[in-house]
Amino acid sequence: MQIMDDLYQNGISTILATPSGARPVWLDNKYPDVMRVDANGVRNRHGGRHNHCMSSEKYREKVRIIDRKLAETVGDHPGLIMWHVSNEFGGECFCDKCKAKFREYLRERFHNNIDELNHEWWTTFWSARYSDFEEIDPPYNNGQTAIMGLNLEWKRFTSRNYSDYLSVEIDAIREHSKNASIPITTNFMGRYYGIDYRVLAKKIDAIAWDSYPAFHNDHETYRDTMMSAAFDNAVMRGMKKDRPFLLMESAPGLVNWMPFNKLKRPGVHEQFAIQTIACGADSIQYFQMRKSRGAAEQFHGAVIDHIGTNDTRIFKEVKKTGETLRKLSEVEGSIKNNEAAIIFEWDNWWAIDGAGAFGGSTKKYDSICRDYWVKLMEFGVEADVISTEDELDRYKLIIVPMLFMLKDDIAKELTDFVEKGGTILVTYISGYVNENCLCYQGGFPGDGLKKLLGVISEEIDTLYPSDNNGIHVNYKGIDKIIEVRDYAEILRVDDAQILGRYTEDFYKDTAAITCRCHGNGKAYYQAARCSIDGLSEFIKGLLTESGIEVKDIPAGIEYHKRIGKEATYEFYLNVTSDIIELTNVEGINLMTGNRISGSINLGGREYLVLKNKL
Ligand SMILES: [Zn+2]
């Protein structure tokens, strides 16, 4: 309370976190079942953090008490602007309570009908048939891990269990806070693999996440690191597209947990902060304000270092970033109105990885989605990252990479989208299984998607890195060979125009890229993984054809746009070390207040924010 008072009196608001991310020693000693059980069935000892059982009634009870006390004490504090539940949910628990809840979840999911579950999981294979829901264990490491449906439902259940736990804390705060209108969030971790964040996002008022890109690494360019961070922002923002998100944690200098904890070079933190705002955030915050003297994160970056002064490079960079953000304050509240979208789904990701198929190390679902997103950015087009549950009709172009798991009715929705004039691009490894991982029969992609696309994928070839193949694309003035990597499907073309054909192997000259007109729109199929740069002209063609403006963005410039009630805000980030000339730019430079019309030079890692009245 005293800290919040001091902050408030100095013009600083508080987002107050509940303390449930780390448990005290006495609690674990007194109530061992609050500690998590690992995938081998062994209960943890006290240690670390984030390792509680989300099903534990005792933990929930104790957390409710402390949340109630917090809410009663500071719930109406004038400095409190948001609640933050727990910290960075993650991991799984295999204890008996979680097992019992999992069985309960399965009963509900399969209508309390074990025959239905056996059918959907195809359990007769390898004698895996269950007689009763009570026989089903979680996929222990030393147990049953060979049923795709079981593995998938366990991950779905874990997400729902986190969501259920999240409700406990949210309800405690709402019930006991004198000001129930204060919004509630929790901090996500971008493309964290273990939780379908969309399940949790439904419970909170705003999306917040922790972004720690590995700047200046030895395996990608600075621009690539920035683009990956931007894609993560898009994944996070996409869960609540109608409002800005918060950057809850970032490090102004270095972190302490990467294999190489490289310093952010001068100016990089400021550009990273502007990029995050450009991507739709309304806040830039830090972990941590001051380095803790001891313990696990004593060497994790902070605004104030152990030296304790305000004249360090990092402190000065944070101060300058703060001054810059003040100049951008009118951007607050503005959103995006994107015309293109890319479908990315967690359970599809799990299903692809869980399938005993394709290549062992080349599935790379999330990075393939990112590559398409980045390619669109090169044309000045920022795409929303959506799930198949989202409204599709607001878009002109939807890219559907590797939608291996095609849920009920999605093929119909995509067909309707195209019929009304939309353009879609579906890629290889799409429509193989239903939501329970059962293969579609009668040809992939199943459930009617093959009809929309006019093709059937009959076989898929997995390529070694040393294999060579290509696609000769020859349509609409494009006449080139695009390199094929990792996967190549062999198609049967029923009713589609062939735009590209393989150049090598026994399937040479067969179809690799096709297009089918349907209603007022077009459905494209890309049967092989290609070099994303090789696809540039093809993707540019999709944008033009679907009526999305292609901007002439110089290489090395990252472009974003936010739309406010009265003005638009365009962001140009130079993600190189060289001077780049921007031409045909128009608007008020928010950094200087001056009007710019025509061209301007942007120095290495500089940026420009332009305002134009609507
Ligand atoms: Zn548990």
Coordinates of C-alpha atoms and ligand atoms in Angstrom, one line a residue:
M1 CA 0.0 0.0 0.0
Q2 CA 2.8 2.4 1.0
I3 CA 4.6 1.6 -2.3
M4 CA 1.4 2.2 -4.3
D5 CA 0.9 5.5 -2.4
D6 CA 4.4 6.7 -3.2
L7 CA 4.1 5.8 -6.8
Y8 CA 0.7 7.4 -7.2
Q9 CA 1.9 10.6 -5.5
N10 CA 4.7 10.7 -8.1
G11 CA 2.4 10.3 -11.0
I12 CA 3.0 6.5 -11.5
S13 CA 0.1 4.1 -11.8
T14 CA 0.2 0.4 -10.7
I15 CA -0.7 -2.8 -12.5
L16 CA -0.8 -5.1 -9.5
A17 CA 0.1 -8.8 -9.9
T18 CA -1.3 -11.5 -7.7
P19 CA 1.6 -13.4 -6.0
S20 CA 0.6 -16.9 -7.1
G21 CA 3.5 -17.4 -9.6
A22 CA 5.8 -18.6 -6.8
R23 CA 4.8 -20.5 -3.6
P24 CA 6.3 -20.1 -0.1
V25 CA 8.3 -23.1 1.4
W26 CA 5.9 -23.5 4.3
L27 CA 2.9 -24.0 1.9
D28 CA 4.7 -26.8 0.0
N29 CA 5.7 -28.5 3.2
K30 CA 2.3 -28.3 4.8
Y31 CA 0.3 -29.2 1.7
P32 CA 2.5 -31.3 -0.7
D33 CA -0.3 -31.8 -3.2
V34 CA 0.1 -28.2 -4.3
M35 CA 3.3 -29.3 -6.0
R36 CA 3.3 -30.6 -9.5
V37 CA 3.8 -34.2 -10.6
D38 CA 6.0 -34.7 -13.7
A39 CA 5.4 -36.8 -16.8
N40 CA 7.0 -39.8 -15.1
G41 CA 4.6 -39.6 -12.2
V42 CA 7.1 -38.1 -9.7
R43 CA 6.0 -35.3 -7.5
N44 CA 8.3 -32.2 -7.4
R45 CA 10.0 -31.0 -4.3
H46 CA 9.8 -27.4 -3.3
G47 CA 11.9 -25.2 -5.6
G48 CA 11.9 -22.8 -8.5
R49 CA 8.5 -21.3 -9.3
H50 CA 5.5 -21.8 -11.6
N51 CA 5.4 -25.5 -10.7
H52 CA 2.1 -25.8 -8.9
C53 CA -0.7 -28.2 -9.7
M54 CA -3.5 -26.1 -11.3
S55 CA -6.1 -28.6 -10.0
S56 CA -5.1 -28.5 -6.4
E57 CA -8.1 -27.3 -4.3
K58 CA -5.7 -26.4 -1.5
Y59 CA -3.7 -24.1 -3.7
R60 CA -6.8 -22.5 -5.2
E61 CA -8.1 -22.0 -1.6
K62 CA -4.9 -20.3 -0.5
V63 CA -4.7 -18.2 -3.6
R64 CA -8.3 -17.1 -3.2
I65 CA -7.5 -15.9 0.4
I66 CA -4.5 -13.8 -0.6
D67 CA -6.3 -12.4 -3.7
R68 CA -9.2 -11.5 -1.5
K69 CA -7.0 -9.7 0.9
L70 CA -5.3 -7.8 -1.9
A71 CA -8.5 -6.8 -3.5
E72 CA -10.0 -5.7 -0.1
T73 CA -6.9 -3.7 0.7
V74 CA -6.0 -1.9 -2.5
G75 CA -8.9 -2.8 -4.9
D76 CA -10.1 0.8 -4.9
H77 CA -6.6 2.5 -4.7
P78 CA -6.7 5.5 -7.1
G79 CA -3.3 4.4 -8.5
L80 CA -4.5 0.9 -9.5
I81 CA -5.2 0.7 -13.2
M82 CA -5.1 -3.0 -13.8
W83 CA -4.8 -6.4 -12.2
H84 CA -2.3 -9.0 -13.4
V85 CA -3.1 -12.6 -12.5
S86 CA -0.1 -14.8 -11.6
N87 CA 2.9 -15.0 -13.9
E88 CA 3.7 -16.7 -17.2
F89 CA 1.6 -19.8 -17.0
G90 CA 3.3 -22.9 -18.4
G91 CA 4.0 -26.6 -17.9
E92 CA 1.9 -29.6 -17.1
C93 CA 0.9 -31.6 -14.1
F94 CA 0.3 -35.4 -14.1
C95 CA -0.9 -35.8 -10.6
D96 CA -4.0 -37.9 -9.7
K97 CA -6.2 -34.8 -9.3
C98 CA -5.2 -33.7 -12.8
K99 CA -5.8 -37.2 -14.1
A100 CA -9.3 -37.3 -12.6
K101 CA -10.1 -33.9 -14.1
F102 CA -8.8 -35.0 -17.4
R103 CA -11.1 -38.0 -17.3
E104 CA -14.0 -35.7 -16.5
Y105 CA -13.0 -33.5 -19.4
L106 CA -13.0 -36.5 -21.7
R107 CA -16.4 -37.7 -20.5
E108 CA -17.8 -34.4 -21.5
R109 CA -16.0 -34.2 -24.8
F110 CA -17.1 -37.6 -25.9
H111 CA -20.6 -37.5 -24.4
N112 CA -19.8 -40.0 -21.7
N113 CA -19.6 -42.6 -24.4
I114 CA -16.4 -44.7 -24.3
D115 CA -17.2 -46.3 -27.7
E116 CA -17.2 -42.8 -29.3
L117 CA -13.8 -42.1 -27.8
N118 CA -12.4 -45.5 -28.9
H119 CA -13.7 -44.8 -32.4
E120 CA -12.3 -41.2 -32.6
W121 CA -8.9 -42.3 -31.2
W122 CA -8.9 -45.5 -33.3
T123 CA -7.8 -47.5 -30.2
T124 CA -8.2 -51.0 -31.6
F125 CA -4.8 -50.5 -33.2
W126 CA -2.1 -51.8 -30.9
S127 CA -4.7 -53.1 -28.5
A128 CA -5.3 -49.6 -27.0
R129 CA -9.0 -50.0 -26.5
Y130 CA -10.5 -48.6 -23.3
S131 CA -13.4 -50.2 -21.5
D132 CA -14.1 -47.2 -19.3
F133 CA -13.1 -43.5 -18.9
E134 CA -11.5 -44.5 -15.6
E135 CA -8.9 -46.5 -17.5
I136 CA -7.5 -43.5 -19.3
D137 CA -4.2 -42.1 -18.1
P138 CA -2.6 -38.9 -19.2
P139 CA 0.3 -39.5 -21.7
Y140 CA 3.0 -40.3 -19.1
N141 CA 6.5 -40.5 -20.5
N142 CA 6.6 -44.2 -19.4
G143 CA 3.0 -44.9 -20.5
Q144 CA 0.7 -44.5 -23.4
T145 CA 2.0 -41.9 -25.8
A146 CA 1.1 -43.5 -29.1
I147 CA -2.5 -42.3 -29.4
M148 CA -2.6 -39.0 -31.3
G149 CA -6.0 -38.2 -30.0
L150 CA -5.0 -38.8 -26.4
N151 CA -1.9 -36.6 -26.7
L152 CA -3.9 -33.8 -28.3
E153 CA -6.7 -33.9 -25.8
W154 CA -4.2 -33.8 -22.9
K155 CA -2.8 -30.6 -24.3
R156 CA -6.3 -29.2 -24.9
F157 CA -7.2 -30.2 -21.3
T158 CA -4.1 -28.5 -19.9
S159 CA -5.1 -25.2 -21.6
R160 CA -8.6 -25.5 -20.2
N161 CA -7.3 -26.3 -16.8
Y162 CA -5.2 -23.2 -16.8
S163 CA -8.2 -21.3 -18.0
D164 CA -10.3 -22.8 -15.2
Y165 CA -7.6 -21.8 -12.7
L166 CA -7.4 -18.3 -14.1
S167 CA -11.1 -17.9 -13.4
V168 CA -10.5 -18.7 -9.7
E169 CA -8.2 -15.7 -9.4
I170 CA -10.3 -13.4 -11.6
D171 CA -13.5 -14.3 -9.6
A172 CA -11.7 -13.7 -6.3
I173 CA -10.5 -10.2 -7.4
R174 CA -13.9 -9.2 -8.9
E175 CA -15.8 -10.4 -5.9
H176 CA -13.8 -8.7 -3.3
S177 CA -12.6 -5.5 -5.0
K178 CA -14.4 -2.3 -4.3
N179 CA -13.8 -1.3 -7.8
A180 CA -14.9 -4.2 -10.0
S181 CA -14.4 -2.2 -13.2
I182 CA -10.6 -2.4 -13.1
P183 CA -9.5 -4.6 -16.0
I184 CA -7.6 -7.9 -15.5
T185 CA -4.9 -9.5 -17.5
T186 CA -2.1 -12.1 -17.3
N187 CA 1.2 -12.2 -19.1
F188 CA 1.6 -14.6 -22.1
M189 CA 4.8 -15.6 -23.8
G190 CA 4.2 -15.2 -27.5
R191 CA 4.4 -18.5 -29.4
Y192 CA 4.8 -20.5 -26.2
Y193 CA 4.1 -24.1 -27.3
G194 CA 2.3 -25.5 -24.2
I195 CA -0.9 -23.5 -24.0
D196 CA -3.5 -22.5 -26.4
Y197 CA -3.6 -18.9 -25.3
R198 CA -6.8 -18.3 -27.2
V199 CA -8.6 -20.4 -24.5
L200 CA -7.3 -18.1 -21.8
A201 CA -7.7 -14.9 -23.7
K202 CA -11.4 -15.2 -23.5
K203 CA -11.2 -14.7 -19.8
I204 CA -9.1 -11.5 -19.6
D205 CA -9.8 -7.9 -20.5
A206 CA -6.6 -7.1 -22.4
I207 CA -3.7 -9.1 -23.9
A208 CA -0.4 -8.6 -22.2
W209 CA 2.8 -10.5 -23.1
D210 CA 6.6 -10.7 -22.4
S211 CA 8.9 -10.2 -25.3
Y212 CA 12.6 -11.0 -25.2
P213 CA 13.9 -11.4 -28.7
A214 CA 17.5 -12.7 -29.0
F215 CA 19.0 -9.6 -30.7
H216 CA 22.4 -9.8 -32.5
N217 CA 22.5 -13.6 -32.5
D218 CA 24.7 -15.6 -34.9
H219 CA 21.9 -17.4 -36.8
E220 CA 19.7 -14.6 -38.2
T221 CA 19.9 -11.0 -39.3
Y222 CA 18.8 -8.1 -37.1
R223 CA 15.9 -7.6 -39.5
D224 CA 14.9 -11.3 -39.1
T225 CA 14.9 -10.9 -35.3
M226 CA 12.8 -7.8 -35.5
M227 CA 10.4 -9.5 -37.9
S228 CA 10.0 -12.5 -35.6
A229 CA 9.2 -10.2 -32.7
A230 CA 6.7 -8.4 -34.9
F231 CA 5.0 -11.7 -35.8
D232 CA 4.8 -12.6 -32.2
N233 CA 3.1 -9.3 -31.5
A234 CA 0.7 -10.1 -34.3
V235 CA -0.1 -13.5 -32.8
M236 CA -0.7 -11.9 -29.4
R237 CA -2.7 -8.9 -30.7
G238 CA -4.8 -11.2 -32.9
M239 CA -6.5 -12.6 -29.9
K240 CA -8.2 -9.3 -29.2
K241 CA -8.1 -7.4 -32.4
D242 CA -10.4 -4.6 -31.3
R243 CA -8.1 -3.1 -28.7
P244 CA -4.4 -2.5 -28.1
F245 CA -2.2 -4.9 -26.1
L246 CA 0.4 -4.4 -23.5
L247 CA 4.1 -5.2 -23.5
M248 CA 4.2 -6.4 -19.9
E249 CA 7.9 -7.4 -19.8
S250 CA 11.0 -6.5 -21.8
A251 CA 14.6 -6.1 -21.0
P252 CA 16.3 -2.8 -21.8
G253 CA 19.7 -4.4 -22.0
L254 CA 20.3 -8.1 -21.7
V255 CA 18.6 -11.1 -20.0
N256 CA 20.3 -13.9 -18.0
W257 CA 18.7 -17.1 -19.3
M258 CA 19.6 -17.4 -22.9
P259 CA 22.6 -19.5 -24.1
F260 CA 24.3 -16.2 -25.0
N261 CA 23.2 -13.1 -23.1
K262 CA 24.1 -10.5 -25.6
L263 CA 23.7 -6.8 -24.9
K264 CA 21.2 -4.8 -26.9
R265 CA 23.3 -2.5 -29.0
P266 CA 22.8 1.3 -28.6
G267 CA 19.5 2.5 -30.0
V268 CA 18.1 -1.0 -30.4
H269 CA 15.9 -0.9 -27.3
E270 CA 14.2 2.3 -28.5
Q271 CA 13.6 0.9 -32.0
F272 CA 12.2 -2.3 -30.4
A273 CA 9.9 -0.2 -28.2
I274 CA 8.6 1.8 -31.2
Q275 CA 8.1 -1.4 -33.2
T276 CA 6.0 -2.9 -30.4
I277 CA 3.9 0.3 -30.4
A278 CA 3.7 0.1 -34.2
C279 CA 2.4 -3.5 -33.9
G280 CA -0.5 -2.3 -31.7
A281 CA 0.8 -2.1 -28.1
D282 CA -0.1 0.8 -25.8
S283 CA 2.6 0.2 -23.2
I284 CA 6.3 -0.6 -22.9
Q285 CA 7.2 -2.1 -19.6
Y286 CA 10.2 -3.7 -18.0
F287 CA 11.3 -6.7 -16.0
Q288 CA 12.9 -5.4 -13.9
M289 CA 13.2 -1.9 -12.6
R290 CA 16.2 -2.6 -10.4
K291 CA 18.4 -5.7 -10.5
S292 CA 17.8 -7.8 -7.5
R293 CA 21.0 -8.1 -5.4
G294 CA 20.8 -11.9 -5.2
A295 CA 19.0 -15.0 -6.3
A296 CA 17.9 -16.3 -9.7
E297 CA 17.6 -13.1 -11.7
Q298 CA 20.4 -11.0 -10.1
F299 CA 22.0 -10.6 -13.5
H300 CA 18.9 -10.2 -15.6
G301 CA 18.8 -6.8 -17.2
A302 CA 17.0 -3.9 -15.5
V303 CA 16.5 -0.2 -15.8
I304 CA 18.7 0.4 -12.8
D305 CA 21.9 -1.7 -12.6
H306 CA 23.8 -2.8 -9.4
I307 CA 25.8 0.4 -9.8
G308 CA 22.7 2.2 -8.7
T309 CA 23.0 5.4 -10.7
N310 CA 20.9 7.1 -13.4
D311 CA 23.8 7.8 -15.7
T312 CA 24.3 4.4 -17.2
R313 CA 23.9 3.7 -20.9
I314 CA 20.8 1.6 -20.3
F315 CA 19.2 4.1 -17.9
K316 CA 19.7 6.9 -20.4
E317 CA 18.3 4.7 -23.3
V318 CA 15.2 3.9 -21.2
K319 CA 14.8 7.6 -20.4
K320 CA 15.0 8.6 -24.0
T321 CA 12.5 5.9 -25.0
G322 CA 10.2 7.3 -22.4
E323 CA 10.5 10.8 -23.9
T324 CA 9.8 9.3 -27.3
L325 CA 6.7 7.5 -26.1
R326 CA 5.4 10.7 -24.6
K327 CA 5.5 12.3 -28.1
L328 CA 3.5 9.3 -29.4
S329 CA 0.9 9.5 -26.7
E330 CA -1.9 10.3 -29.1
V331 CA -1.4 6.9 -30.8
E332 CA -2.9 5.3 -27.6
G333 CA -6.1 3.5 -28.3
S334 CA -5.6 3.3 -32.0
I335 CA -6.1 -0.2 -33.6
K336 CA -5.6 -1.9 -37.0
N337 CA -7.9 -2.7 -39.8
N338 CA -6.0 -5.4 -41.7
E339 CA -7.3 -6.9 -44.9
A340 CA -5.2 -10.0 -45.0
A341 CA -5.0 -12.8 -42.4
I342 CA -3.0 -15.9 -41.7
I343 CA -4.5 -18.9 -39.9
F344 CA -2.3 -20.2 -37.0
E345 CA -3.7 -22.6 -34.4
W346 CA -2.1 -24.2 -31.4
D347 CA -4.0 -27.5 -31.6
N348 CA -3.1 -27.8 -35.2
W349 CA 0.6 -27.2 -34.3
W350 CA 0.4 -30.0 -31.7
A351 CA -1.4 -32.3 -34.1
I352 CA 1.3 -31.8 -36.8
D353 CA 4.1 -32.4 -34.4
G354 CA 2.3 -35.4 -32.9
A355 CA 1.7 -37.1 -36.2
G356 CA 4.0 -39.9 -37.0
A357 CA 4.6 -38.6 -40.4
F358 CA 6.5 -36.1 -42.6
G359 CA 10.1 -35.2 -41.5
G360 CA 11.4 -35.5 -38.0
S361 CA 12.9 -32.0 -37.8
T362 CA 11.3 -30.1 -40.7
K363 CA 7.7 -29.7 -39.7
K364 CA 8.3 -26.1 -38.4
Y365 CA 4.6 -25.1 -38.5
D366 CA 4.9 -21.9 -36.5
S367 CA 7.9 -20.6 -38.4
I368 CA 6.3 -21.4 -41.8
C369 CA 3.3 -19.2 -40.7
R370 CA 5.8 -16.5 -39.7
D371 CA 7.5 -16.7 -43.1
Y372 CA 4.2 -15.9 -44.9
W373 CA 3.5 -13.1 -42.5
V374 CA 6.9 -11.6 -43.1
K375 CA 6.6 -11.9 -46.9
L376 CA 3.4 -9.9 -46.8
M377 CA 5.1 -7.3 -44.7
E378 CA 7.6 -6.8 -47.5
F379 CA 4.7 -5.5 -49.5
G380 CA 3.6 -3.2 -46.7
V381 CA 0.7 -5.5 -45.8
E382 CA 0.4 -6.4 -42.1
A383 CA -1.8 -9.5 -41.7
D384 CA -3.9 -10.5 -38.7
V385 CA -3.0 -13.8 -37.2
I386 CA -6.3 -15.6 -36.7
S387 CA -7.9 -19.0 -35.8
T388 CA -10.6 -20.8 -37.8
E389 CA -13.0 -19.6 -35.1
D390 CA -12.6 -16.0 -36.1
E391 CA -14.8 -14.1 -38.5
L392 CA -13.4 -14.6 -41.9
D393 CA -15.5 -12.2 -43.9
R394 CA -13.7 -9.1 -42.8
Y395 CA -10.6 -10.1 -44.9
K396 CA -9.9 -10.1 -48.6
L397 CA -7.0 -12.6 -48.5
I398 CA -6.5 -15.5 -46.1
I399 CA -3.4 -17.7 -46.2
V400 CA -3.8 -21.1 -44.7
P401 CA -0.4 -22.7 -44.1
M402 CA -0.3 -26.4 -43.2
L403 CA -3.8 -26.7 -41.7
F404 CA -3.3 -30.4 -41.1
M405 CA -6.2 -30.5 -38.7
L406 CA -9.3 -29.3 -40.4
K407 CA -12.1 -28.9 -37.9
D408 CA -15.8 -29.5 -38.6
D409 CA -17.4 -26.8 -40.9
I410 CA -14.2 -25.0 -41.6
A411 CA -14.0 -26.2 -45.2
K412 CA -17.5 -24.9 -45.6
E413 CA -16.6 -21.5 -44.1
L414 CA -13.6 -21.2 -46.3
T415 CA -15.8 -22.1 -49.3
D416 CA -18.3 -19.4 -48.4
F417 CA -15.5 -16.9 -48.0
V418 CA -14.2 -17.6 -51.5
E419 CA -17.7 -17.7 -52.9
K420 CA -18.3 -14.2 -51.7
G421 CA -15.2 -12.9 -53.4
G422 CA -12.3 -13.8 -51.1
T423 CA -9.0 -15.2 -52.1
I424 CA -7.4 -18.1 -50.2
L425 CA -4.0 -19.8 -50.5
V426 CA -4.0 -23.3 -48.9
T427 CA -0.7 -25.1 -48.7
Y428 CA 0.6 -28.7 -48.5
I429 CA -0.2 -30.7 -45.4
S430 CA -3.7 -29.3 -45.1
G431 CA -7.0 -31.1 -44.4
Y432 CA -5.4 -34.5 -43.5
V433 CA -7.2 -35.1 -40.2
N434 CA -10.3 -34.1 -38.3
E435 CA -10.3 -32.5 -34.8
N436 CA -9.6 -35.9 -33.2
C437 CA -6.7 -36.7 -35.5
L438 CA -8.7 -39.2 -37.6
C439 CA -7.7 -39.1 -41.3
Y440 CA -10.2 -37.9 -43.8
Q441 CA -11.1 -40.5 -46.3
G442 CA -11.7 -40.0 -50.0
G443 CA -8.7 -37.8 -50.6
F444 CA -6.9 -34.9 -48.9
P445 CA -7.7 -32.1 -48.2
G446 CA -10.8 -33.6 -46.7
D447 CA -14.3 -32.4 -45.7
G448 CA -15.1 -30.6 -48.9
L449 CA -11.9 -28.6 -49.1
K450 CA -10.6 -30.6 -52.1
K451 CA -13.8 -29.6 -53.9
L452 CA -13.1 -25.9 -53.3
L453 CA -9.5 -26.3 -54.5
G454 CA -10.2 -28.7 -57.3
V455 CA -7.3 -31.0 -56.3
I456 CA -6.5 -34.1 -54.4
S457 CA -3.2 -34.6 -52.7
E458 CA -2.5 -38.3 -53.3
E459 CA 1.0 -38.6 -51.9
I460 CA 3.6 -36.5 -50.0
D461 CA 7.3 -36.8 -50.5
T462 CA 9.6 -35.8 -47.7
L463 CA 12.8 -34.3 -49.0
Y464 CA 16.3 -34.7 -47.5
P465 CA 18.2 -31.4 -47.3
S466 CA 20.4 -32.6 -50.1
D467 CA 17.4 -33.4 -52.4
N468 CA 16.6 -30.9 -55.2
N469 CA 13.4 -30.1 -56.8
G470 CA 11.7 -27.0 -58.1
I471 CA 8.4 -25.6 -59.4
H472 CA 8.3 -24.0 -62.8
V473 CA 5.7 -21.3 -62.4
N474 CA 4.4 -20.0 -65.7
Y475 CA 1.4 -17.7 -65.6
K476 CA 0.5 -14.0 -65.7
G477 CA 3.9 -13.0 -66.8
I478 CA 5.8 -15.0 -64.1
D479 CA 8.1 -17.5 -65.7
K480 CA 10.6 -18.8 -63.2
I481 CA 11.7 -21.9 -61.2
I482 CA 11.0 -21.8 -57.4
E483 CA 13.1 -24.0 -55.2
V484 CA 11.3 -26.7 -53.3
R485 CA 12.3 -27.8 -49.8
D486 CA 11.2 -30.4 -47.3
Y487 CA 7.8 -31.4 -48.7
A488 CA 6.2 -32.1 -52.1
E489 CA 2.7 -33.4 -52.6
I490 CA 1.8 -35.2 -55.7
L491 CA -1.6 -33.9 -56.9
R492 CA -4.5 -35.2 -58.8
V493 CA -6.1 -32.2 -60.5
D494 CA -9.8 -32.5 -60.9
D495 CA -10.9 -29.0 -61.6
A496 CA -8.2 -26.4 -61.4
Q497 CA -5.9 -24.4 -63.5
I498 CA -2.2 -25.5 -63.2
L499 CA 0.1 -22.5 -62.5
G500 CA 3.2 -24.4 -61.7
R501 CA 4.7 -27.9 -62.3
Y502 CA 7.5 -29.8 -60.6
T503 CA 10.9 -29.8 -62.4
E504 CA 12.4 -33.0 -61.1
D505 CA 11.9 -36.6 -60.0
F506 CA 9.3 -39.1 -61.0
Y507 CA 6.6 -36.5 -60.5
K508 CA 8.2 -34.0 -62.9
D509 CA 5.7 -32.0 -64.9
T510 CA 2.9 -32.8 -62.5
A511 CA 0.9 -30.0 -60.8
A512 CA 2.5 -28.1 -57.9
I513 CA 0.6 -24.8 -57.8
T514 CA -3.0 -24.6 -58.8
C515 CA -6.0 -22.2 -58.8
R516 CA -9.7 -22.7 -59.0
C517 CA -12.3 -20.0 -59.5
H518 CA -15.2 -20.4 -57.2
G519 CA -18.2 -18.0 -57.0
N520 CA -16.6 -14.5 -57.0
G521 CA -13.3 -15.6 -55.6
K522 CA -10.3 -17.8 -56.1
A523 CA -8.8 -20.7 -54.2
Y524 CA -5.1 -21.4 -54.7
Y525 CA -3.2 -24.5 -53.6
Q526 CA 0.5 -24.7 -53.1
A527 CA 1.5 -28.4 -53.0
A528 CA 5.1 -28.0 -51.9
R529 CA 7.2 -26.1 -49.4
C530 CA 9.0 -23.4 -51.4
S531 CA 11.7 -20.9 -50.6
I532 CA 9.5 -18.0 -49.4
D533 CA 11.5 -15.5 -51.4
G534 CA 10.9 -17.6 -54.5
L535 CA 7.2 -17.1 -53.9
S536 CA 7.4 -13.2 -53.8
E537 CA 5.9 -12.5 -57.2
F538 CA 3.2 -15.1 -56.7
I539 CA 2.2 -13.7 -53.3
K540 CA 2.3 -10.1 -54.6
G541 CA 0.0 -11.3 -57.4
L542 CA -2.4 -12.7 -54.7
L543 CA -2.5 -9.3 -52.9
T544 CA -3.1 -7.3 -56.1
E545 CA -5.8 -9.7 -57.3
S546 CA -7.6 -9.7 -54.0
G547 CA -7.7 -5.9 -54.0
I548 CA -5.2 -5.2 -51.2
E549 CA -2.9 -2.2 -51.8
V550 CA 0.7 -3.3 -52.3
K551 CA 3.1 -0.6 -51.0
D552 CA 6.5 0.1 -52.5
I553 CA 8.5 -0.4 -49.3
P554 CA 12.2 -0.2 -49.7
A555 CA 14.1 -3.3 -48.6
G556 CA 15.2 -2.8 -45.0
I557 CA 12.2 -0.8 -44.0
E558 CA 9.5 -2.3 -41.8
Y559 CA 6.1 -0.6 -42.2
H560 CA 3.1 -0.6 -39.8
K561 CA -0.1 1.4 -39.6
R562 CA -2.5 2.1 -36.7
I563 CA -5.9 3.7 -37.1
G564 CA -7.3 6.1 -34.5
K565 CA -10.6 7.9 -34.3
E566 CA -9.3 11.0 -36.1
A567 CA -6.0 10.1 -37.7
T568 CA -3.8 7.3 -39.0
Y569 CA -0.3 6.7 -37.8
E570 CA 2.2 5.1 -40.1
F571 CA 5.5 3.7 -38.8
Y572 CA 8.6 3.3 -40.9
L573 CA 11.5 1.5 -39.1
N574 CA 14.9 1.2 -40.8
V575 CA 16.1 -2.2 -39.7
T576 CA 19.5 -1.9 -41.3
S577 CA 22.6 0.1 -40.4
D578 CA 22.5 2.0 -43.7
I579 CA 20.7 5.2 -44.7
I580 CA 17.6 4.5 -46.7
E581 CA 15.6 7.0 -48.6
L582 CA 11.8 7.0 -48.2
T583 CA 9.9 8.5 -51.1
N584 CA 6.3 9.7 -51.5
V585 CA 5.7 10.0 -47.8
E586 CA 3.2 12.5 -46.5
G587 CA 2.1 13.6 -43.0
I588 CA 3.1 15.2 -39.7
N589 CA 6.3 13.8 -38.2
L590 CA 5.2 13.1 -34.6
M591 CA 8.7 13.3 -33.4
T592 CA 9.2 16.9 -34.6
G593 CA 5.7 18.2 -35.3
N594 CA 6.9 19.2 -38.8
R595 CA 5.0 18.3 -42.0
I596 CA 6.8 16.0 -44.4
S597 CA 5.9 15.8 -48.0
G598 CA 8.1 13.9 -50.6
S599 CA 11.2 12.1 -49.5
I600 CA 13.2 11.7 -46.4
N601 CA 16.4 9.8 -45.4
L602 CA 16.2 7.4 -42.5
G603 CA 19.5 6.6 -40.9
G604 CA 20.5 3.2 -39.7
R605 CA 18.0 1.9 -37.0
E606 CA 16.1 5.2 -37.1
Y607 CA 12.3 5.4 -37.5
L608 CA 9.6 7.8 -38.6
V609 CA 6.0 8.1 -37.3
L610 CA 3.7 10.0 -39.6
K611 CA 0.2 11.2 -38.7
N612 CA -2.5 11.9 -41.2
K613 CA -6.0 13.1 -40.4
L614 CA -8.7 10.8 -41.4
Ligands
ZN1 ZN -2.0 -31.8 -10.8

